[in-house]
Amino acid sequence: MNKLCMGMVASLLAGATFAAAPASACEFRVEGDNALWNAGRYNPFVRDNVFEERFLSVENTTNQDCNLTVSVTSPGLSRNVMKASDSTDSLRYSLYERSTGTPISADSGRGAGGFSSFSVPLRPFEKRQLRFGLNIPAGQLVEAANYSQALAFDFEDRRTGERSTVNMGVEATVPPLASISLAGQVGARGRRAGFVNLGELTTGKRVTDRTVAIRTVGTSPYRVNVESENNGYLVRDGRNDDWKIDYMLFLDENPMFDNGGTGELRFNESAQTRLISVAFQIGEADSVRAGTYSDVITISIAPL
C-alpha cells in the first residue's frame, strides 16, 4: 500500500515538471482627461509657433514587464489637420511625445502627414508620465474660425489584447485679425521709408508711384482707413502761414478724401493678400508761393 502511494506521488510530480505554466497577463492603467486640448489663439501674422503640452500617465499594475504600443487615430481622418467649424480651411499641426522626443505626426504641410505609433516599455509596477507636445507652425494664412480635430490615444499590450483609450481632441481659435504694411521699394537706398516724392507741383498733376504699394491681409473681411494730418492739404514746410495745396489720395483708383481728409475702403475677403496701388492728384497749385509742401497720411486697418 505504501509503495503504491509513493508511485502515485512520483507520477504527479513528473507531470507537474513538464506542464507549461500560465503566463501572467500585463495589466495597466492610463490616467488623463477626456477633454479638448485647447491651444488657444492662433495669429497667422506673428512669427512664433503656438505650442501646448498635455500629460498622460500610464502605470503597470502587475509584477510582469509590459511593452505597450501607443497609437493615435482620428475618426474619419488620416491626416493631422484641424478642420474649421464653418469653412473649408484647415490648420496644420505636429504632435510628438516630448519625454522621448518621439514624433507622432509631422507637419502635414511638408508631406503626407498622418499618425504613427510608438512603444512604451514598463517594468513591473512602473508608472510613467508621457508629455505630449502640440505645435502649430506659424504663418498659416487661414480664415477666422474655430479649428478642431478629435483624437483617440490607444494604449495596447499586443500580447494579451489589453487596451485602454483616452479621447482627447485638439482645438485652436483664429480670431478676426488684419495686417497692413508698405510694400515695394520702401526704405531702399536713397529713399526715406514711407516717403513719396511728388516732384514739382502743378495744377492737376497726377502722381502714381508704382514702386510703392500697401500690402493688406485679413483672416476676415476688413476695412482700411486713411487720415490726412492736414485735412487733405499739402502745407508749406517751416512757414507759419496759410499757403497750402489741396490734393486727392487714391487707393486702387478709389478717391479717399471725400470727407475732409479722411476716407475708408472695405474689402469683403479673407485669407488673401492684396497689394493696393497708391496715386495722388494735385489740386490748384499755380497761385501759391514757392516752397516745399508736405502732408502726413496715416493708414490703418481693422476687421469689419
Short mmCIF file of C-alpha atoms in Angstrom, two decimals:
data_model
loop_
_atom_site.label_atom_id
_atom_site.label_comp_id
_atom_site.label_asym_id
_atom_site.label_seq_id
_atom_site.Cartn_x
_atom_site.Cartn_y
_atom_site.Cartn_z
CA MET A 1 0.00 0.00 0.00
CA ASN A 2 2.75 2.42 0.84
CA LYS A 3 4.66 1.65 -2.34
CA LEU A 4 1.57 2.27 -4.43
CA CYS A 5 1.05 5.66 -2.83
CA MET A 6 4.68 6.60 -3.42
CA GLY A 7 4.36 5.65 -7.08
CA MET A 8 1.32 7.87 -7.48
CA VAL A 9 3.11 10.80 -5.89
CA ALA A 10 6.11 10.36 -8.18
CA SER A 11 3.84 10.25 -11.20
CA LEU A 12 2.11 13.50 -10.22
CA LEU A 13 5.42 15.28 -9.66
CA ALA A 14 6.70 14.20 -13.04
CA GLY A 15 3.56 15.56 -14.68
CA ALA A 16 3.96 18.95 -12.97
CA THR A 17 7.54 19.19 -14.14
CA PHE A 18 6.61 19.10 -17.85
CA ALA A 19 3.37 21.13 -17.82
CA ALA A 20 3.57 24.75 -19.21
CA ALA A 21 2.96 27.36 -16.52
CA PRO A 22 0.34 30.00 -17.49
CA ALA A 23 1.88 33.43 -18.22
CA SER A 24 0.67 36.29 -16.10
CA ALA A 25 -1.05 38.97 -18.21
CA CYS A 26 0.20 42.54 -18.26
CA GLU A 27 -2.35 44.88 -16.74
CA PHE A 28 -2.04 48.65 -16.80
CA ARG A 29 -3.92 51.83 -16.04
CA VAL A 30 -3.96 55.10 -18.03
CA GLU A 31 -4.82 58.40 -16.36
CA GLY A 32 -5.74 61.50 -18.33
CA ASP A 33 -8.52 63.91 -19.19
CA ASN A 34 -11.11 63.07 -21.82
CA ALA A 35 -11.28 66.70 -22.89
CA LEU A 36 -10.33 69.12 -25.64
CA TRP A 37 -6.68 70.07 -25.85
CA ASN A 38 -7.10 73.82 -26.35
CA ALA A 39 -4.10 75.56 -27.89
CA GLY A 40 -5.74 78.98 -27.52
CA ARG A 41 -5.48 81.80 -30.08
CA TYR A 42 -3.56 81.40 -33.32
CA ASN A 43 -2.35 84.57 -35.05
CA PRO A 44 -1.15 83.99 -38.65
CA PHE A 45 0.68 87.33 -38.66
CA VAL A 46 3.23 86.61 -35.93
CA ARG A 47 6.39 84.56 -36.41
CA ASP A 48 6.09 82.38 -33.33
CA ASN A 49 4.63 78.89 -33.40
CA VAL A 50 1.81 78.03 -31.00
CA PHE A 51 2.84 75.29 -28.57
CA GLU A 52 0.89 73.48 -25.87
CA GLU A 53 1.52 70.42 -23.68
CA ARG A 54 -0.74 67.74 -22.27
CA PHE A 55 0.22 64.97 -19.84
CA LEU A 56 -0.97 61.37 -19.64
CA SER A 57 0.32 58.79 -17.18
CA VAL A 58 0.40 55.03 -17.64
CA GLU A 59 1.04 52.53 -14.82
CA ASN A 60 1.94 48.85 -14.91
CA THR A 61 -0.14 47.29 -12.12
CA THR A 62 1.44 43.81 -12.27
CA ASN A 63 4.77 42.21 -11.44
CA GLN A 64 5.31 41.43 -15.13
CA ASP A 65 7.07 43.52 -17.76
CA CYS A 66 4.75 45.39 -20.13
CA ASN A 67 5.54 46.62 -23.63
CA LEU A 68 2.71 48.88 -24.71
CA THR A 69 2.04 50.28 -28.16
CA VAL A 70 0.57 53.78 -28.24
CA SER A 71 -1.36 54.71 -31.38
CA VAL A 72 -3.11 57.97 -32.23
CA THR A 73 -6.08 57.96 -34.59
CA SER A 74 -8.71 60.43 -35.73
CA PRO A 75 -12.23 59.34 -36.71
CA GLY A 76 -12.69 59.74 -40.44
CA LEU A 77 -9.30 61.43 -40.99
CA SER A 78 -5.86 60.02 -41.64
CA ARG A 79 -4.01 63.35 -41.54
CA ASN A 80 -3.16 65.66 -38.68
CA VAL A 81 -5.19 68.75 -39.61
CA MET A 82 -7.68 70.74 -37.59
CA LYS A 83 -10.77 71.50 -39.64
CA ALA A 84 -12.63 74.81 -39.44
CA SER A 85 -16.08 74.85 -37.93
CA ASP A 86 -17.68 76.98 -40.65
CA SER A 87 -15.36 76.95 -43.68
CA THR A 88 -13.25 74.60 -45.75
CA ASP A 89 -9.96 75.85 -44.27
CA SER A 90 -7.71 73.65 -42.16
CA LEU A 91 -4.87 74.26 -39.73
CA ARG A 92 -1.77 72.05 -39.82
CA TYR A 93 -0.02 70.89 -36.68
CA SER A 94 2.53 68.37 -35.46
CA LEU A 95 2.33 66.10 -32.43
CA TYR A 96 5.10 64.34 -30.52
CA GLU A 97 5.94 62.72 -27.21
CA ARG A 98 8.36 65.14 -25.54
CA SER A 99 9.93 62.97 -22.84
CA THR A 100 11.39 60.66 -25.50
CA GLY A 101 11.34 63.07 -28.46
CA THR A 102 9.23 60.59 -30.43
CA PRO A 103 7.34 62.16 -33.36
CA ILE A 104 3.72 61.04 -33.61
CA SER A 105 2.77 63.20 -36.57
CA ALA A 106 4.82 65.50 -38.75
CA ASP A 107 3.66 68.86 -40.10
CA SER A 108 1.21 67.73 -42.78
CA GLY A 109 2.21 70.71 -44.91
CA ARG A 110 5.63 69.13 -45.51
CA GLY A 111 4.39 65.79 -46.76
CA ALA A 112 1.56 63.30 -46.50
CA GLY A 113 1.04 63.87 -42.80
CA GLY A 114 -0.71 61.23 -40.74
CA PHE A 115 -0.03 59.48 -37.45
CA SER A 116 2.50 56.91 -36.28
CA SER A 117 2.65 54.66 -33.21
CA PHE A 118 5.40 54.26 -30.62
CA SER A 119 6.31 51.82 -27.83
CA VAL A 120 6.25 52.38 -24.07
CA PRO A 121 8.09 49.64 -22.13
CA LEU A 122 7.16 49.39 -18.45
CA ARG A 123 8.90 47.46 -15.70
CA PRO A 124 6.81 45.75 -13.00
CA PHE A 125 4.72 48.34 -11.12
CA GLU A 126 6.36 51.21 -13.02
CA LYS A 127 4.40 54.42 -13.58
CA ARG A 128 5.47 56.74 -16.37
CA GLN A 129 4.30 60.21 -17.31
CA LEU A 130 4.03 60.93 -21.03
CA ARG A 131 4.38 64.56 -22.19
CA PHE A 132 2.60 65.19 -25.45
CA GLY A 133 3.55 68.36 -27.33
CA LEU A 134 1.27 70.10 -29.82
CA ASN A 135 2.95 72.51 -32.25
CA ILE A 136 1.08 74.72 -34.74
CA PRO A 137 3.55 76.21 -37.26
CA ALA A 138 3.49 79.97 -37.75
CA GLY A 139 2.49 81.66 -40.97
CA GLN A 140 -0.63 79.68 -41.93
CA LEU A 141 -2.99 82.16 -43.57
CA VAL A 142 -6.48 80.86 -42.79
CA GLU A 143 -9.91 82.32 -42.19
CA ALA A 144 -11.17 83.29 -38.75
CA ALA A 145 -12.87 80.24 -37.20
CA ASN A 146 -12.62 77.59 -34.52
CA TYR A 147 -10.42 74.69 -35.66
CA SER A 148 -10.50 71.22 -34.11
CA GLN A 149 -9.79 67.55 -34.62
CA ALA A 150 -10.94 64.61 -32.48
CA LEU A 151 -8.11 62.26 -31.46
CA ALA A 152 -8.04 58.87 -29.76
CA PHE A 153 -4.91 57.81 -27.83
CA ASP A 154 -4.94 53.99 -27.79
CA PHE A 155 -2.70 52.08 -25.33
CA GLU A 156 -2.43 48.36 -26.10
CA ASP A 157 -0.46 45.32 -24.95
CA ARG A 158 -0.49 43.36 -28.18
CA ARG A 159 0.48 40.10 -26.46
CA THR A 160 -2.73 39.99 -24.46
CA GLY A 161 -5.04 42.46 -26.19
CA GLU A 162 -5.30 44.52 -23.01
CA ARG A 163 -6.33 48.01 -24.18
CA SER A 164 -7.23 51.46 -22.87
CA THR A 165 -8.27 54.57 -24.84
CA VAL A 166 -8.20 58.26 -23.94
CA ASN A 167 -10.24 60.55 -26.21
CA MET A 168 -8.61 63.95 -26.40
CA GLY A 169 -9.31 66.33 -29.28
CA VAL A 170 -7.15 69.31 -30.26
CA GLU A 171 -8.53 72.81 -30.77
CA ALA A 172 -7.34 76.31 -31.71
CA THR A 173 -9.11 79.59 -32.45
CA VAL A 174 -8.21 82.04 -35.22
CA PRO A 175 -9.86 85.38 -34.36
CA PRO A 176 -10.76 88.16 -36.84
CA LEU A 177 -7.41 89.89 -37.49
CA ALA A 178 -5.96 92.18 -40.14
CA SER A 179 -2.44 93.27 -41.05
CA ILE A 180 -1.09 96.18 -43.10
CA SER A 181 2.40 97.09 -44.29
CA LEU A 182 4.21 99.01 -47.01
CA ALA A 183 5.49 97.01 -49.96
CA GLY A 184 7.83 97.72 -52.84
CA GLN A 185 10.98 99.83 -52.70
CA VAL A 186 10.25 101.14 -49.23
CA GLY A 187 13.41 102.08 -47.39
CA ALA A 188 15.56 101.35 -50.46
CA ARG A 189 18.88 103.12 -50.87
CA GLY A 190 18.38 106.82 -51.36
CA ARG A 191 14.74 106.70 -50.23
CA ARG A 192 13.06 107.54 -46.95
CA ALA A 193 10.86 104.76 -45.64
CA GLY A 194 7.20 105.53 -46.25
CA PHE A 195 8.05 108.67 -48.22
CA VAL A 196 6.61 109.55 -51.66
CA ASN A 197 8.18 112.42 -53.62
CA LEU A 198 5.52 114.22 -55.65
CA GLY A 199 8.12 116.23 -57.56
CA GLU A 200 7.29 119.71 -58.86
CA LEU A 201 3.70 120.56 -58.04
CA THR A 202 1.49 121.75 -60.90
CA THR A 203 -2.27 122.07 -61.08
CA GLY A 204 -3.97 118.78 -61.98
CA LYS A 205 -0.76 116.77 -61.88
CA ARG A 206 -1.27 113.05 -61.26
CA VAL A 207 1.44 111.10 -59.49
CA THR A 208 1.41 107.31 -59.43
CA ASP A 209 4.32 105.80 -57.55
CA ARG A 210 4.45 102.25 -58.90
CA THR A 211 7.41 101.36 -56.71
CA VAL A 212 5.33 101.60 -53.54
CA ALA A 213 2.14 99.74 -52.59
CA ILE A 214 0.17 98.93 -49.48
CA ARG A 215 0.00 95.24 -48.54
CA THR A 216 -3.13 94.16 -46.68
CA VAL A 217 -4.42 90.80 -45.49
CA GLY A 218 -7.07 89.65 -43.04
CA THR A 219 -8.47 86.48 -41.54
CA SER A 220 -11.91 88.06 -42.09
CA PRO A 221 -13.31 90.98 -44.13
CA TYR A 222 -11.64 94.25 -43.15
CA ARG A 223 -11.60 98.00 -43.67
CA VAL A 224 -8.71 100.34 -44.50
CA ASN A 225 -8.94 103.85 -43.06
CA VAL A 226 -6.89 106.88 -44.12
CA GLU A 227 -6.47 110.19 -42.35
CA SER A 228 -4.61 113.28 -43.52
CA GLU A 229 -2.79 115.27 -40.84
CA ASN A 230 -3.66 118.49 -42.72
CA ASN A 231 -7.21 117.54 -43.75
CA GLY A 232 -6.34 116.75 -47.35
CA TYR A 233 -3.89 119.63 -47.96
CA LEU A 234 -0.17 119.88 -48.64
CA VAL A 235 1.10 122.71 -46.43
CA ARG A 236 4.28 124.75 -46.82
CA ASP A 237 7.00 123.38 -44.55
CA GLY A 238 8.74 125.54 -41.95
CA ARG A 239 6.47 128.51 -42.53
CA ASN A 240 3.84 129.85 -40.21
CA ASP A 241 1.47 130.92 -42.98
CA ASP A 242 -1.69 129.76 -44.72
CA TRP A 243 -0.23 128.62 -48.03
CA LYS A 244 -1.50 125.16 -48.90
CA ILE A 245 -2.46 122.99 -51.85
CA ASP A 246 -5.39 120.59 -51.88
CA TYR A 247 -4.85 117.12 -53.27
CA MET A 248 -6.55 113.75 -53.55
CA LEU A 249 -5.20 110.35 -52.46
CA PHE A 250 -6.27 107.30 -54.49
CA LEU A 251 -6.05 103.72 -53.25
CA ASP A 252 -6.71 101.23 -56.06
CA GLU A 253 -8.14 104.18 -58.02
CA ASN A 254 -10.64 104.93 -55.23
CA PRO A 255 -10.65 108.62 -54.09
CA MET A 256 -10.07 108.65 -50.33
CA PHE A 257 -10.51 112.28 -49.20
CA ASP A 258 -14.22 112.66 -49.72
CA ASN A 259 -14.78 113.64 -46.11
CA GLY A 260 -12.34 116.36 -45.07
CA GLY A 261 -9.09 114.43 -45.30
CA THR A 262 -10.42 111.05 -44.16
CA GLY A 263 -11.71 108.03 -46.01
CA GLU A 264 -12.45 104.33 -45.78
CA LEU A 265 -12.09 101.37 -48.12
CA ARG A 266 -13.70 97.97 -47.40
CA PHE A 267 -12.70 94.52 -48.60
CA ASN A 268 -15.13 91.62 -48.29
CA GLU A 269 -12.47 88.92 -48.48
CA SER A 270 -10.36 86.87 -46.12
CA ALA A 271 -7.15 84.81 -46.13
CA GLN A 272 -5.94 86.65 -49.25
CA THR A 273 -3.03 89.06 -49.59
CA ARG A 274 -3.80 92.23 -51.52
CA LEU A 275 -1.46 94.91 -52.91
CA ILE A 276 -3.17 98.29 -53.05
CA SER A 277 -1.82 100.85 -55.52
CA VAL A 278 -1.16 104.42 -54.42
CA ALA A 279 -1.73 107.56 -56.50
CA PHE A 280 -2.11 111.32 -55.94
CA GLN A 281 -3.93 114.10 -57.79
CA ILE A 282 -2.72 117.69 -57.21
CA GLY A 283 -5.31 120.45 -56.94
CA GLU A 284 -4.81 124.19 -57.57
CA ALA A 285 -1.05 124.85 -57.34
CA ASP A 286 -0.41 127.71 -59.80
CA SER A 287 -1.18 130.59 -57.46
CA VAL A 288 0.75 129.58 -54.34
CA ARG A 289 4.15 130.67 -53.14
CA ALA A 290 7.28 128.65 -53.83
CA GLY A 291 8.38 126.21 -51.18
CA THR A 292 8.30 122.62 -50.09
CA TYR A 293 4.81 121.32 -49.36
CA SER A 294 4.01 118.13 -47.47
CA ASP A 295 1.42 116.16 -45.55
CA VAL A 296 1.42 113.04 -43.33
CA ILE A 297 -1.11 110.31 -44.09
CA THR A 298 -1.97 107.66 -41.52
CA ILE A 299 -3.33 104.40 -42.94
CA SER A 300 -4.83 101.84 -40.56
CA ILE A 301 -6.64 98.52 -40.87
CA ALA A 302 -9.23 96.71 -38.76
CA PRO A 303 -11.58 93.72 -39.15
CA LEU A 304 -15.17 94.55 -40.00
#
